Coordinates of C-alpha atoms and ligand atoms in Angstrom, one line a residue:
X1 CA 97.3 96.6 122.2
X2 CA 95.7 97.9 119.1
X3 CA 92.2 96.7 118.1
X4 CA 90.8 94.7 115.2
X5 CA 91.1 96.8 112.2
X6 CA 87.4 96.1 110.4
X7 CA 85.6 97.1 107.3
X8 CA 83.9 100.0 109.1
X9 CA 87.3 101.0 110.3
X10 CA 88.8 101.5 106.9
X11 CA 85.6 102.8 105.5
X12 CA 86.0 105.9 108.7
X13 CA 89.6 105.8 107.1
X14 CA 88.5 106.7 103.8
X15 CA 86.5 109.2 104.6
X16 CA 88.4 111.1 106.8
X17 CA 91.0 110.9 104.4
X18 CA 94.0 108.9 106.7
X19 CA 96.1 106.6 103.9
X20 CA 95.3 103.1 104.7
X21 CA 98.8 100.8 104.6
X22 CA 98.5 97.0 103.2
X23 CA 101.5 94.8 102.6
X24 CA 101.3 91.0 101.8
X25 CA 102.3 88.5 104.1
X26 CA 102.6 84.6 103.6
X27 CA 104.0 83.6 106.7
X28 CA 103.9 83.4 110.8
X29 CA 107.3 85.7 111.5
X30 CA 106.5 88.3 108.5
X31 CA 103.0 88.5 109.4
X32 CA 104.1 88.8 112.8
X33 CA 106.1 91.6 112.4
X34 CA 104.1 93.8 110.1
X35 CA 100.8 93.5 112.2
X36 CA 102.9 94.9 115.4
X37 CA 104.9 97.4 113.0
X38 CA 100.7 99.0 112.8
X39 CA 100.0 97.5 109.4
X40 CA 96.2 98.2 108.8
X41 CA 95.6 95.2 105.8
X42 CA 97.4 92.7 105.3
X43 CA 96.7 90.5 101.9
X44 CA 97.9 87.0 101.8
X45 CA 98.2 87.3 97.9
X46 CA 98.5 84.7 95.4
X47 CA 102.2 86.4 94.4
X48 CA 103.0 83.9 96.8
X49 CA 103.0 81.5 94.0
X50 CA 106.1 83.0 92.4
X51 CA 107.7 84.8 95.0
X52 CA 107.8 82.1 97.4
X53 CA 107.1 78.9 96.1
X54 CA 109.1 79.2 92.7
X55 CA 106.7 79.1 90.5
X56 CA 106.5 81.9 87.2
X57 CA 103.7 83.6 87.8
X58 CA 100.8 83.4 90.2
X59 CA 98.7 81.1 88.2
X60 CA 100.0 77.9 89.9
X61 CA 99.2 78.1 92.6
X62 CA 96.2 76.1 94.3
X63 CA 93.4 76.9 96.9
X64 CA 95.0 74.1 99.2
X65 CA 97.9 76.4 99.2
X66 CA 96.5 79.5 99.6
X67 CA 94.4 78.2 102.4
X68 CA 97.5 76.9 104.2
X69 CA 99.4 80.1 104.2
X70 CA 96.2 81.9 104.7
X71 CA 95.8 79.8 108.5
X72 CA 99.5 81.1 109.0
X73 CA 98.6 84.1 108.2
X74 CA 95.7 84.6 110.6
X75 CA 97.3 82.7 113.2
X76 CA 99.7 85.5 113.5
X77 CA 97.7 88.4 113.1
X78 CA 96.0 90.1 116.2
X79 CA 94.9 93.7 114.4
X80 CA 95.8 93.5 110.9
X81 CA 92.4 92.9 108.0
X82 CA 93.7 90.1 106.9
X83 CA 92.5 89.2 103.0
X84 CA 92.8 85.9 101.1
X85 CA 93.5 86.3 97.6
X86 CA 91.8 83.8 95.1
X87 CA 93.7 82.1 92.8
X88 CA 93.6 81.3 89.7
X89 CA 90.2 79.0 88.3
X90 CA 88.8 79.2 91.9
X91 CA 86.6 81.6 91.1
X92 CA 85.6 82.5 87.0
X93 CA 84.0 78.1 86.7
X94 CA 81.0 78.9 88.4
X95 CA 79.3 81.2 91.4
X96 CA 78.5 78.4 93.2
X97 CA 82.4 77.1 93.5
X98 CA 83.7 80.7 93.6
X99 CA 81.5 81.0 96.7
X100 CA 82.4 77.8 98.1
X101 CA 86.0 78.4 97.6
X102 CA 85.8 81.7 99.0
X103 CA 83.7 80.3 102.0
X104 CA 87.6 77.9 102.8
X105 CA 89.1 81.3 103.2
X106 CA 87.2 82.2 105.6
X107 CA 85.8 79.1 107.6
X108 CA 89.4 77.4 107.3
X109 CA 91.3 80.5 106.5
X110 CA 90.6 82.7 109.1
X111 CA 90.7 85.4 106.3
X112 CA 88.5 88.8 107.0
X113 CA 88.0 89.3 103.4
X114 CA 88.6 87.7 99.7
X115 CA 90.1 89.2 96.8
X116 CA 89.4 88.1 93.2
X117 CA 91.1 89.8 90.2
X118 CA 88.4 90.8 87.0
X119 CA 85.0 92.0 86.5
X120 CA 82.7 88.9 88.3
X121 CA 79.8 91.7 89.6
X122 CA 77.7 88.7 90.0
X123 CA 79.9 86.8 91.5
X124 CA 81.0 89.5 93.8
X125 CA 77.1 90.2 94.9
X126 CA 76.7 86.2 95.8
X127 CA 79.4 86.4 97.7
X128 CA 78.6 89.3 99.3
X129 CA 74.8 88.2 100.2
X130 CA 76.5 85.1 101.5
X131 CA 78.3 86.8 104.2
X132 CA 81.5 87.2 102.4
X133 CA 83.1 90.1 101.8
X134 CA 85.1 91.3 99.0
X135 CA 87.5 92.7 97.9
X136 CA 88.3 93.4 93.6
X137 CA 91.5 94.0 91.9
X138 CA 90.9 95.9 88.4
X139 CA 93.7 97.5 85.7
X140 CA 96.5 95.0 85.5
X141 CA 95.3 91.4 86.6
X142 CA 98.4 88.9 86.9
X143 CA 96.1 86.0 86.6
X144 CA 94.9 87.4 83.2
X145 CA 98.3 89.4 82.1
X146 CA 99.4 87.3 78.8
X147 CA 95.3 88.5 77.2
X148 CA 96.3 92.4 78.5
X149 CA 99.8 92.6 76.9
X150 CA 102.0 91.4 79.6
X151 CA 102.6 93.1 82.8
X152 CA 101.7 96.6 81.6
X153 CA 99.8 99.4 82.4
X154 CA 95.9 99.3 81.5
X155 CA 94.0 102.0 80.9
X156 CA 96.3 104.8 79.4
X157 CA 93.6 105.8 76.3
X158 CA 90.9 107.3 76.7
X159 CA 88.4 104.3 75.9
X160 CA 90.4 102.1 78.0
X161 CA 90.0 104.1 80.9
X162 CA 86.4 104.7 80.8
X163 CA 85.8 101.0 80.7
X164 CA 88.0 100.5 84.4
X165 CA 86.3 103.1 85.4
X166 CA 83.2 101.8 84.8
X167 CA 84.1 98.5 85.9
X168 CA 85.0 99.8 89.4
X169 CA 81.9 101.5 89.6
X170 CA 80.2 98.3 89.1
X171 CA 82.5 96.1 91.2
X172 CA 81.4 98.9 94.0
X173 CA 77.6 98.5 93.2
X174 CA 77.7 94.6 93.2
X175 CA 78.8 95.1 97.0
X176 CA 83.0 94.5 97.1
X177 CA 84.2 96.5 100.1
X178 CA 87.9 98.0 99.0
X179 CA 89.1 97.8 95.4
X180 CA 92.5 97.0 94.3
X181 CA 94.3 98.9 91.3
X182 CA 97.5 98.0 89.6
X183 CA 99.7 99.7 87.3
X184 CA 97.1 102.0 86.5
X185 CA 97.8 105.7 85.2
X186 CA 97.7 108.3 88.3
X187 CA 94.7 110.3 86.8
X188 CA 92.7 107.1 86.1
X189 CA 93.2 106.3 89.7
X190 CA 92.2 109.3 91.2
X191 CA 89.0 109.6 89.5
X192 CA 88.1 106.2 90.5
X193 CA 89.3 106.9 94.0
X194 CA 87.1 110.0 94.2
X195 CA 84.2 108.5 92.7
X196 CA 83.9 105.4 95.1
X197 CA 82.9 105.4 98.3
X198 CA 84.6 102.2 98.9
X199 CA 88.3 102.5 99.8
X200 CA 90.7 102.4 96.5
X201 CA 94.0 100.5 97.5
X202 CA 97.2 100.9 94.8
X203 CA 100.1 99.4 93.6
X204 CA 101.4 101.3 90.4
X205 CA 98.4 103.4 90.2
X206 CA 99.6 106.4 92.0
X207 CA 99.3 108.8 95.4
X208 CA 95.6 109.7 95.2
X209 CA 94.6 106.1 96.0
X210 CA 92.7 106.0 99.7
X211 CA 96.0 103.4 100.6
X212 CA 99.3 101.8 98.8
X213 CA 99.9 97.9 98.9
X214 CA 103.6 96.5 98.3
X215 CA 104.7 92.5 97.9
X216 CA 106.7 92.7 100.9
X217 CA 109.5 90.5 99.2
X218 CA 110.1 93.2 96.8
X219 CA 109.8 96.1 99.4
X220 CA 112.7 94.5 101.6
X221 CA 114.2 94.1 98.4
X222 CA 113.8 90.3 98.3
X223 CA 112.1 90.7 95.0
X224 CA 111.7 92.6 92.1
X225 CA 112.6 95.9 91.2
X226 CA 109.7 97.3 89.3
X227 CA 108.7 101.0 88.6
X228 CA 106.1 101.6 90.6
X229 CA 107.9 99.9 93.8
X230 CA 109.9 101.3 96.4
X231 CA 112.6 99.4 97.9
X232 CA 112.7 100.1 102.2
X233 CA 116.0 97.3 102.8
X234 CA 118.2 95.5 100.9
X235 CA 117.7 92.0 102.6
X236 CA 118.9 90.3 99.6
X237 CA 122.6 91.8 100.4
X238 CA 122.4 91.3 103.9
X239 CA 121.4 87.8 104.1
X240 CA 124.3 86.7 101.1
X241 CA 126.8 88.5 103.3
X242 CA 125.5 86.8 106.4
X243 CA 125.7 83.4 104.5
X244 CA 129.0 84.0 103.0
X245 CA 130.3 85.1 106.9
X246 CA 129.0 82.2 108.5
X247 CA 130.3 79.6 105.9
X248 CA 134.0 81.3 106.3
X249 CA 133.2 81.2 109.9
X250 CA 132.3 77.1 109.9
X251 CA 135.5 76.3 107.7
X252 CA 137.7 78.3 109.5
X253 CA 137.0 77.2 113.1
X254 CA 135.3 80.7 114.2
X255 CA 131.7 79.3 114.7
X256 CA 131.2 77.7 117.6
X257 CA 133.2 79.3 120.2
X258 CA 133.3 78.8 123.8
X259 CA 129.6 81.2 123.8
X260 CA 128.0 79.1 121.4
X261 CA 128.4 75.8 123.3
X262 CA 127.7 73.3 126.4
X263 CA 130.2 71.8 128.6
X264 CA 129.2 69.1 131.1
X265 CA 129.4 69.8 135.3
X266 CA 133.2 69.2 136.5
X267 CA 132.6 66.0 138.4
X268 CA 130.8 63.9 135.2
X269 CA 133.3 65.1 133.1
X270 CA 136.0 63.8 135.3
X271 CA 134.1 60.4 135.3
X272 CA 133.5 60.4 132.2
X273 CA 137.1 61.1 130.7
X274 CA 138.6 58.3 133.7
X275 CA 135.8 56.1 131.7
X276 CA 136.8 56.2 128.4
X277 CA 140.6 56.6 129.3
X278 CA 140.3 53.4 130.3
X279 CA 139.2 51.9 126.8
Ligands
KIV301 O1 99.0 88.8 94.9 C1 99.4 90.0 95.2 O2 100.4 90.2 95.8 C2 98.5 91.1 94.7 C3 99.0 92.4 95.0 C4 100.1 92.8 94.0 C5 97.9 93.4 94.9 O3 97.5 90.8 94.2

């Protein structure tokens, strides 16, 4: 059985320079699944707010929410880091809420980690000197997309860039153990990844990050079909043609068959057919 994967673990990872794998997960079979499969992190992120509970963006969604999926999560997971993601207003009120909400993630939660999207550095240090650790998530934040320009990439001038940049080198300095970086330009990324010692996780920001993360949804094709995403199935084809089969199947008297179904011992049946014969 493989062991815990913890911070020092992905730290060793970064520095011997093996690519560190995260997917999201948001329930007990998926979770399941990807921890045997030898994922290292697993985030239970708040995408989960549109790309399993309906909602348009990830904003909805509440800490009671995250915290339940979070418990199924964990209660899954046996190696996997396992990260709670922050949602929206849980976090930028105060420090003192940001901590105690971050503190459910992990008393209730289970969760190894916390992930808040933005530039809190104080917040991040508090946490941190609370015994929580954290992880950030700079260039495109969902939470904050419509005051960035929509779902596009940050940081392609010059000015731009220096200021993420700098922003990871802070979230770094204020104590956050792994960064996340979306939709990011490739050279942005690597500078950042070279410059921190802390690992440098990316979706959309390129191949020099220290690891890649995916919305699992959209990996097994469940989900969108952005850019910077690669699509490993197409579950969205095989479960409609599974659907459409076994709806055919139910109307046209192929599903149950003889396999699928229990029959009582010879001698009650015979009672029970002279029974109701009889009536
Ligand atoms: O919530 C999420 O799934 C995320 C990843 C896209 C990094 O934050």
């Amino acid at each position: 059985m493989r062991k815990k994967i913890t911070i020092s673990h992905l730290m060793e990872m970064k520095r011997t320079g093996e690519k560190i794998a995260m997917l999201t997960a948001y329930d007990y079979p998926i979770a399941k699944l990807i921890d045997e499969a030898g994922i290292e992190t697993i985030l239970v992120g708040d995408s989960v707010s549109n790309v399993v509970l309906g909602y348009p963006d990830t904003r909805p969604v509440t800490m009671d929410e995250m915290i339940y999926h979070t418990k199924i999560v964990t209660r899954a997971v046996k190696s996997a880091f396992v990260i709670g993601d922050m949602p929206f207003m849980s976090y930028q009120i105060s420090v003192e809420e940001a901590i105690k909400n971050a503190a459910r993630f992990i008393k209730e939660g289970m969760a190894d980690a916390v992930k808040l999207e933005g530039t809190f550095f104080e917040t991040i240090e508090r946490m941190t000197n609370a015994g929580i650790p954290v992880v950030g998530h700079l260039g495109l934040t969902p939470q904050s997309a419509s005051l960035q320009g929509g779902y596009v990439v940050q940081g392609k001038s010059y000015e731009k860039a220096k200021e993420i940049i700098k922003n990871a080198e802070n979230i770094e300095r204020a104590g956050a153990i792994m960064l996340v970086l979306e939709m990011v330009p490739k050279e942005v990324a690597s500078i950042i990844s070279h410059r921190l010692k802390i690992p440098v996780i990316g979706i959309g920001a390129g191949p020099d990050c220290d690891g890649q993360v995916l919305v699992i949804h959209d990996m097994l094709g469940l989900g969108g079909n952005f850019k910077f995403l690669k699509r490993y199935s197409n579950l969205d084809t095989i479960i409609k043609n599974s659907v459409e089969e076994y709806i055919s199947d139910v109307k046209n008297k192929k599903f149950p068959t003889e396999e699928h179904t229990f029959s009582m011992p010879e001698n009650e049946l015979k009672k029970l057919i002279k029974n109701y014969r009889k009536k």
